[in-house]
Amino acid sequence: ADYNNDGLLTPGEPSTRTAADGSFSLVSAQPNASFVSLSDAQTIDTFTGENVTGVKLKAPPGSTVITPATTILSEIRETNPSASAADVASALGLPGVDLQKFNPFAAGANADLALAAEKVATQIISTVTSISAAAKGAGANENTAYDKALSAVSSAVLKEINDGNSADSISLTDSTVLNEIKQEAKSS
């Protein structure tokens, strides 16, 4: 649990490691605390079998999952506290999905929604990590590069929410969108 909303494990904040399937149990003394998941050298991507380091995911209070989509929701709410999870879900192409509760790996999860949610998660992480890796390669601090890349993706999603067209969603496979995100990360 992230009591002070700094995105880091601070003394006095409860923490745990996830099980191999990503599940976790954590008791928080502050019921309105947000959650943060930090990957390290012990983190293994179950799809690739590779170590994953330097990825920070967040979830707002009340969430039962921590995903790239909840991370975008958390980032947007830092500057727009009234942003709805439904609007973020729609902007990500996941209308009707409860971002804070939907677990695509849960038994009985709708297979089509699970696939759609995982595609979006992969696109978010791929975009954030590739932009942050490029910045790191150019000499930026790893944490700063990741935070700027995440902020740029979140800004693009917020722009999609505010574009006046609730029937469309952001495409994180569109080269124009990706270039705008990259430019946003560079300038922030």
PDB file of C-alpha atoms in Angstrom:
ATOM      1  CA  ALA A   1       0.000   0.000   0.000  1.00  0.00           C
ATOM      2  CA  ASP A   2       1.234   3.466  -0.837  1.00  0.00           C
ATOM      3  CA  TYR A   3       0.210   5.655   2.099  1.00  0.00           C
ATOM      4  CA  ASN A   4       2.022   8.794   0.941  1.00  0.00           C
ATOM      5  CA  ASN A   5       1.401   8.377  -2.829  1.00  0.00           C
ATOM      6  CA  ASP A   6       5.072   8.620  -3.733  1.00  0.00           C
ATOM      7  CA  GLY A   7       5.105   5.400  -5.783  1.00  0.00           C
ATOM      8  CA  LEU A   8       7.843   3.929  -3.608  1.00  0.00           C
ATOM      9  CA  LEU A   9       7.997   1.558  -0.667  1.00  0.00           C
ATOM     10  CA  THR A  10       8.431   3.827   2.335  1.00  0.00           C
ATOM     11  CA  PRO A  11       9.119   2.624   5.894  1.00  0.00           C
ATOM     12  CA  GLY A  12       5.809   1.863   7.610  1.00  0.00           C
ATOM     13  CA  GLU A  13       3.992   0.912   4.414  1.00  0.00           C
ATOM     14  CA  PRO A  14       2.902  -2.724   4.163  1.00  0.00           C
ATOM     15  CA  SER A  15       4.304  -4.766   1.291  1.00  0.00           C
ATOM     16  CA  THR A  16       4.219  -8.275  -0.077  1.00  0.00           C
ATOM     17  CA  ARG A  17       5.438 -10.323  -3.030  1.00  0.00           C
ATOM     18  CA  THR A  18       3.003 -11.671  -5.566  1.00  0.00           C
ATOM     19  CA  ALA A  19       2.504 -15.373  -6.117  1.00  0.00           C
ATOM     20  CA  ALA A  20       3.618 -16.889  -9.423  1.00  0.00           C
ATOM     21  CA  ASP A  21       0.171 -16.165 -10.885  1.00  0.00           C
ATOM     22  CA  GLY A  22       0.359 -12.486  -9.894  1.00  0.00           C
ATOM     23  CA  SER A  23      -2.108 -12.758  -7.024  1.00  0.00           C
ATOM     24  CA  PHE A  24      -1.391 -11.055  -3.726  1.00  0.00           C
ATOM     25  CA  SER A  25      -2.834 -10.445  -0.306  1.00  0.00           C
ATOM     26  CA  LEU A  26      -2.085  -7.251   1.546  1.00  0.00           C
ATOM     27  CA  VAL A  27      -3.629  -5.772   4.668  1.00  0.00           C
ATOM     28  CA  SER A  28      -3.568  -1.999   4.843  1.00  0.00           C
ATOM     29  CA  ALA A  29      -4.167   0.109   7.933  1.00  0.00           C
ATOM     30  CA  GLN A  30      -5.407   2.843   5.586  1.00  0.00           C
ATOM     31  CA  PRO A  31      -8.441   1.664   3.598  1.00  0.00           C
ATOM     32  CA  ASN A  32      -8.128   4.513   1.086  1.00  0.00           C
ATOM     33  CA  ALA A  33      -4.493   3.804   0.233  1.00  0.00           C
ATOM     34  CA  SER A  34      -3.516   3.210  -3.363  1.00  0.00           C
ATOM     35  CA  PHE A  35      -1.370   0.262  -4.415  1.00  0.00           C
ATOM     36  CA  VAL A  36       1.983   0.107  -6.203  1.00  0.00           C
ATOM     37  CA  SER A  37       3.694  -2.890  -7.733  1.00  0.00           C
ATOM     38  CA  LEU A  38       7.432  -2.597  -8.317  1.00  0.00           C
ATOM     39  CA  SER A  39       9.231  -5.183 -10.418  1.00  0.00           C
ATOM     40  CA  ASP A  40      12.771  -6.197  -9.569  1.00  0.00           C
ATOM     41  CA  ALA A  41      15.307  -8.906 -10.390  1.00  0.00           C
ATOM     42  CA  GLN A  42      13.019 -11.529  -8.819  1.00  0.00           C
ATOM     43  CA  THR A  43      10.093 -10.594 -11.101  1.00  0.00           C
ATOM     44  CA  ILE A  44       9.500 -13.115 -13.892  1.00  0.00           C
ATOM     45  CA  ASP A  45       7.222 -12.525 -16.894  1.00  0.00           C
ATOM     46  CA  THR A  46       5.190 -15.738 -16.998  1.00  0.00           C
ATOM     47  CA  PHE A  47       4.656 -15.372 -20.771  1.00  0.00           C
ATOM     48  CA  THR A  48       8.334 -15.043 -21.710  1.00  0.00           C
ATOM     49  CA  GLY A  49      10.083 -16.522 -18.685  1.00  0.00           C
ATOM     50  CA  GLU A  50      12.327 -13.440 -18.645  1.00  0.00           C
ATOM     51  CA  ASN A  51      13.181 -11.190 -15.716  1.00  0.00           C
ATOM     52  CA  VAL A  52      11.320  -7.893 -15.693  1.00  0.00           C
ATOM     53  CA  THR A  53      12.844  -4.986 -13.814  1.00  0.00           C
ATOM     54  CA  GLY A  54      12.006  -1.317 -13.572  1.00  0.00           C
ATOM     55  CA  VAL A  55       8.244  -1.596 -14.162  1.00  0.00           C
ATOM     56  CA  LYS A  56       6.012   0.296 -11.748  1.00  0.00           C
ATOM     57  CA  LEU A  57       2.273  -0.350 -11.781  1.00  0.00           C
ATOM     58  CA  LYS A  58      -0.326   1.442  -9.669  1.00  0.00           C
ATOM     59  CA  ALA A  59      -3.960   0.998  -8.701  1.00  0.00           C
ATOM     60  CA  PRO A  60      -6.329   3.445  -7.036  1.00  0.00           C
ATOM     61  CA  PRO A  61      -7.948   2.726  -3.664  1.00  0.00           C
ATOM     62  CA  GLY A  62     -10.608   0.027  -3.843  1.00  0.00           C
ATOM     63  CA  SER A  63      -8.907  -1.882  -6.640  1.00  0.00           C
ATOM     64  CA  THR A  64      -8.587  -5.655  -6.515  1.00  0.00           C
ATOM     65  CA  VAL A  65      -6.102  -5.782  -9.421  1.00  0.00           C
ATOM     66  CA  ILE A  66      -2.975  -3.850 -10.367  1.00  0.00           C
ATOM     67  CA  THR A  67      -2.567  -3.590 -14.135  1.00  0.00           C
ATOM     68  CA  PRO A  68      -1.204  -1.236 -16.773  1.00  0.00           C
ATOM     69  CA  ALA A  69      -4.777   0.071 -17.209  1.00  0.00           C
ATOM     70  CA  THR A  70      -5.176   0.805 -13.474  1.00  0.00           C
ATOM     71  CA  THR A  71      -1.802   2.530 -13.681  1.00  0.00           C
ATOM     72  CA  ILE A  72      -3.114   4.849 -16.393  1.00  0.00           C
ATOM     73  CA  LEU A  73      -6.247   5.461 -14.304  1.00  0.00           C
ATOM     74  CA  SER A  74      -4.099   6.319 -11.250  1.00  0.00           C
ATOM     75  CA  GLU A  75      -1.878   8.651 -13.264  1.00  0.00           C
ATOM     76  CA  ILE A  76      -4.849  10.485 -14.756  1.00  0.00           C
ATOM     77  CA  ARG A  77      -6.505  10.843 -11.339  1.00  0.00           C
ATOM     78  CA  GLU A  78      -3.373  12.502  -9.929  1.00  0.00           C
ATOM     79  CA  THR A  79      -4.226  15.616 -11.936  1.00  0.00           C
ATOM     80  CA  ASN A  80      -7.925  14.919 -12.633  1.00  0.00           C
ATOM     81  CA  PRO A  81      -9.336  13.341  -9.444  1.00  0.00           C
ATOM     82  CA  SER A  82     -12.851  13.139 -10.860  1.00  0.00           C
ATOM     83  CA  ALA A  83     -11.816  11.111 -13.926  1.00  0.00           C
ATOM     84  CA  SER A  84     -14.012   8.049 -14.124  1.00  0.00           C
ATOM     85  CA  ALA A  85     -12.730   4.524 -14.546  1.00  0.00           C
ATOM     86  CA  ALA A  86     -15.437   4.022 -17.185  1.00  0.00           C
ATOM     87  CA  ASP A  87     -14.101   6.922 -19.275  1.00  0.00           C
ATOM     88  CA  VAL A  88     -10.542   5.594 -19.045  1.00  0.00           C
ATOM     89  CA  ALA A  89     -11.722   2.092 -19.962  1.00  0.00           C
ATOM     90  CA  SER A  90     -13.573   3.435 -23.010  1.00  0.00           C
ATOM     91  CA  ALA A  91     -10.592   5.549 -24.089  1.00  0.00           C
ATOM     92  CA  LEU A  92      -8.432   2.403 -23.893  1.00  0.00           C
ATOM     93  CA  GLY A  93     -10.910   0.457 -26.029  1.00  0.00           C
ATOM     94  CA  LEU A  94     -12.326  -1.506 -23.100  1.00  0.00           C
ATOM     95  CA  PRO A  95     -15.861  -0.104 -22.721  1.00  0.00           C
ATOM     96  CA  GLY A  96     -17.817  -1.751 -19.955  1.00  0.00           C
ATOM     97  CA  VAL A  97     -14.727  -3.256 -18.302  1.00  0.00           C
ATOM     98  CA  ASP A  98     -14.307  -2.439 -14.603  1.00  0.00           C
ATOM     99  CA  LEU A  99     -10.600  -1.582 -14.692  1.00  0.00           C
ATOM    100  CA  GLN A 100     -10.314  -1.780 -10.910  1.00  0.00           C
ATOM    101  CA  LYS A 101     -11.830  -5.254 -10.595  1.00  0.00           C
ATOM    102  CA  PHE A 102     -11.491  -7.158 -13.896  1.00  0.00           C
ATOM    103  CA  ASN A 103      -8.894  -9.935 -13.738  1.00  0.00           C
ATOM    104  CA  PRO A 104      -8.374 -11.442 -17.186  1.00  0.00           C
ATOM    105  CA  PHE A 105      -6.716 -14.467 -15.592  1.00  0.00           C
ATOM    106  CA  ALA A 106      -9.556 -15.256 -13.178  1.00  0.00           C
ATOM    107  CA  ALA A 107     -11.449 -18.487 -13.615  1.00  0.00           C
ATOM    108  CA  GLY A 108     -14.587 -17.812 -15.619  1.00  0.00           C
ATOM    109  CA  ALA A 109     -13.401 -14.476 -17.020  1.00  0.00           C
ATOM    110  CA  ASN A 110     -14.946 -13.647 -20.380  1.00  0.00           C
ATOM    111  CA  ALA A 111     -12.331 -14.868 -22.876  1.00  0.00           C
ATOM    112  CA  ASP A 112     -12.935 -12.058 -25.388  1.00  0.00           C
ATOM    113  CA  LEU A 113     -12.682  -9.354 -22.706  1.00  0.00           C
ATOM    114  CA  ALA A 114      -9.631 -11.043 -21.225  1.00  0.00           C
ATOM    115  CA  LEU A 115      -7.878 -11.041 -24.603  1.00  0.00           C
ATOM    116  CA  ALA A 116      -8.806  -7.409 -25.245  1.00  0.00           C
ATOM    117  CA  ALA A 117      -7.596  -6.372 -21.766  1.00  0.00           C
ATOM    118  CA  GLU A 118      -4.299  -8.191 -22.203  1.00  0.00           C
ATOM    119  CA  LYS A 119      -3.723  -6.623 -25.617  1.00  0.00           C
ATOM    120  CA  VAL A 120      -4.250  -3.185 -24.103  1.00  0.00           C
ATOM    121  CA  ALA A 121      -1.974  -4.040 -21.151  1.00  0.00           C
ATOM    122  CA  THR A 122       0.764  -5.210 -23.514  1.00  0.00           C
ATOM    123  CA  GLN A 123       0.444  -2.083 -25.649  1.00  0.00           C
ATOM    124  CA  ILE A 124       0.663   0.194 -22.608  1.00  0.00           C
ATOM    125  CA  ILE A 125       3.715  -1.574 -21.185  1.00  0.00           C
ATOM    126  CA  SER A 126       5.427  -1.833 -24.583  1.00  0.00           C
ATOM    127  CA  THR A 127       4.916   1.873 -25.217  1.00  0.00           C
ATOM    128  CA  VAL A 128       6.078   2.975 -21.768  1.00  0.00           C
ATOM    129  CA  THR A 129       9.100   0.669 -21.620  1.00  0.00           C
ATOM    130  CA  SER A 130      10.308   1.382 -25.172  1.00  0.00           C
ATOM    131  CA  ILE A 131      10.094   5.156 -24.707  1.00  0.00           C
ATOM    132  CA  SER A 132      11.734   4.977 -21.280  1.00  0.00           C
ATOM    133  CA  ALA A 133      14.486   2.671 -22.613  1.00  0.00           C
ATOM    134  CA  ALA A 134      15.242   5.139 -25.403  1.00  0.00           C
ATOM    135  CA  ALA A 135      15.451   7.986 -22.886  1.00  0.00           C
ATOM    136  CA  LYS A 136      17.638   5.896 -20.595  1.00  0.00           C
ATOM    137  CA  GLY A 137      19.883   5.099 -23.555  1.00  0.00           C
ATOM    138  CA  ALA A 138      20.207   8.830 -24.152  1.00  0.00           C
ATOM    139  CA  GLY A 139      21.396   9.321 -20.580  1.00  0.00           C
ATOM    140  CA  ALA A 140      18.192   9.864 -18.603  1.00  0.00           C
ATOM    141  CA  ASN A 141      17.764   8.438 -15.119  1.00  0.00           C
ATOM    142  CA  GLU A 142      15.851   5.114 -15.304  1.00  0.00           C
ATOM    143  CA  ASN A 143      13.088   6.112 -12.871  1.00  0.00           C
ATOM    144  CA  THR A 144      12.665   9.569 -14.363  1.00  0.00           C
ATOM    145  CA  ALA A 145      12.535   8.136 -17.898  1.00  0.00           C
ATOM    146  CA  TYR A 146       9.875   5.594 -16.872  1.00  0.00           C
ATOM    147  CA  ASP A 147       7.786   8.210 -15.062  1.00  0.00           C
ATOM    148  CA  LYS A 148       7.932  10.617 -18.034  1.00  0.00           C
ATOM    149  CA  ALA A 149       6.979   7.866 -20.494  1.00  0.00           C
ATOM    150  CA  LEU A 150       4.073   6.790 -18.278  1.00  0.00           C
ATOM    151  CA  SER A 151       2.946  10.396 -17.886  1.00  0.00           C
ATOM    152  CA  ALA A 152       3.036  10.880 -21.673  1.00  0.00           C
ATOM    153  CA  VAL A 153       0.892   7.781 -22.281  1.00  0.00           C
ATOM    154  CA  SER A 154      -1.534   8.920 -19.582  1.00  0.00           C
ATOM    155  CA  SER A 155      -1.727  12.373 -21.178  1.00  0.00           C
ATOM    156  CA  ALA A 156      -2.556  10.774 -24.528  1.00  0.00           C
ATOM    157  CA  VAL A 157      -5.348   8.737 -22.921  1.00  0.00           C
ATOM    158  CA  LEU A 158      -6.694  11.859 -21.200  1.00  0.00           C
ATOM    159  CA  LYS A 159      -6.592  13.665 -24.553  1.00  0.00           C
ATOM    160  CA  GLU A 160      -8.630  10.789 -26.012  1.00  0.00           C
ATOM    161  CA  ILE A 161     -11.183  11.106 -23.187  1.00  0.00           C
ATOM    162  CA  ASN A 162     -11.500  14.837 -23.811  1.00  0.00           C
ATOM    163  CA  ASP A 163     -11.641  14.699 -27.626  1.00  0.00           C
ATOM    164  CA  GLY A 164     -15.436  14.860 -27.646  1.00  0.00           C
ATOM    165  CA  ASN A 165     -15.842  11.502 -29.367  1.00  0.00           C
ATOM    166  CA  SER A 166     -16.713   8.830 -26.815  1.00  0.00           C
ATOM    167  CA  ALA A 167     -17.198   6.260 -29.581  1.00  0.00           C
ATOM    168  CA  ASP A 168     -13.494   5.971 -30.417  1.00  0.00           C
ATOM    169  CA  SER A 169     -10.440   4.893 -28.432  1.00  0.00           C
ATOM    170  CA  ILE A 170      -6.714   5.490 -28.469  1.00  0.00           C
ATOM    171  CA  SER A 171      -4.615   3.218 -30.653  1.00  0.00           C
ATOM    172  CA  LEU A 172      -1.227   2.479 -29.146  1.00  0.00           C
ATOM    173  CA  THR A 173      -0.278   0.777 -32.414  1.00  0.00           C
ATOM    174  CA  ASP A 174      -0.786   3.943 -34.506  1.00  0.00           C
ATOM    175  CA  SER A 175       2.573   5.481 -35.411  1.00  0.00           C
ATOM    176  CA  THR A 176       1.167   9.030 -35.269  1.00  0.00           C
ATOM    177  CA  VAL A 177      -0.124   8.470 -31.723  1.00  0.00           C
ATOM    178  CA  LEU A 178       3.152   6.846 -30.679  1.00  0.00           C
ATOM    179  CA  ASN A 179       5.184   9.746 -32.084  1.00  0.00           C
ATOM    180  CA  GLU A 180       2.991  12.235 -30.187  1.00  0.00           C
ATOM    181  CA  ILE A 181       3.554  10.258 -26.997  1.00  0.00           C
ATOM    182  CA  LYS A 182       7.301  10.158 -27.616  1.00  0.00           C
ATOM    183  CA  GLN A 183       7.390  13.922 -28.170  1.00  0.00           C
ATOM    184  CA  GLU A 184       5.342  14.487 -24.999  1.00  0.00           C
ATOM    185  CA  ALA A 185       7.804  12.371 -23.007  1.00  0.00           C
ATOM    186  CA  LYS A 186      10.758  14.304 -24.409  1.00  0.00           C
ATOM    187  CA  SER A 187       9.257  17.689 -23.619  1.00  0.00           C
ATOM    188  CA  SER A 188       7.974  16.914 -20.117  1.00  0.00           C
TER     189      SER A 188
END
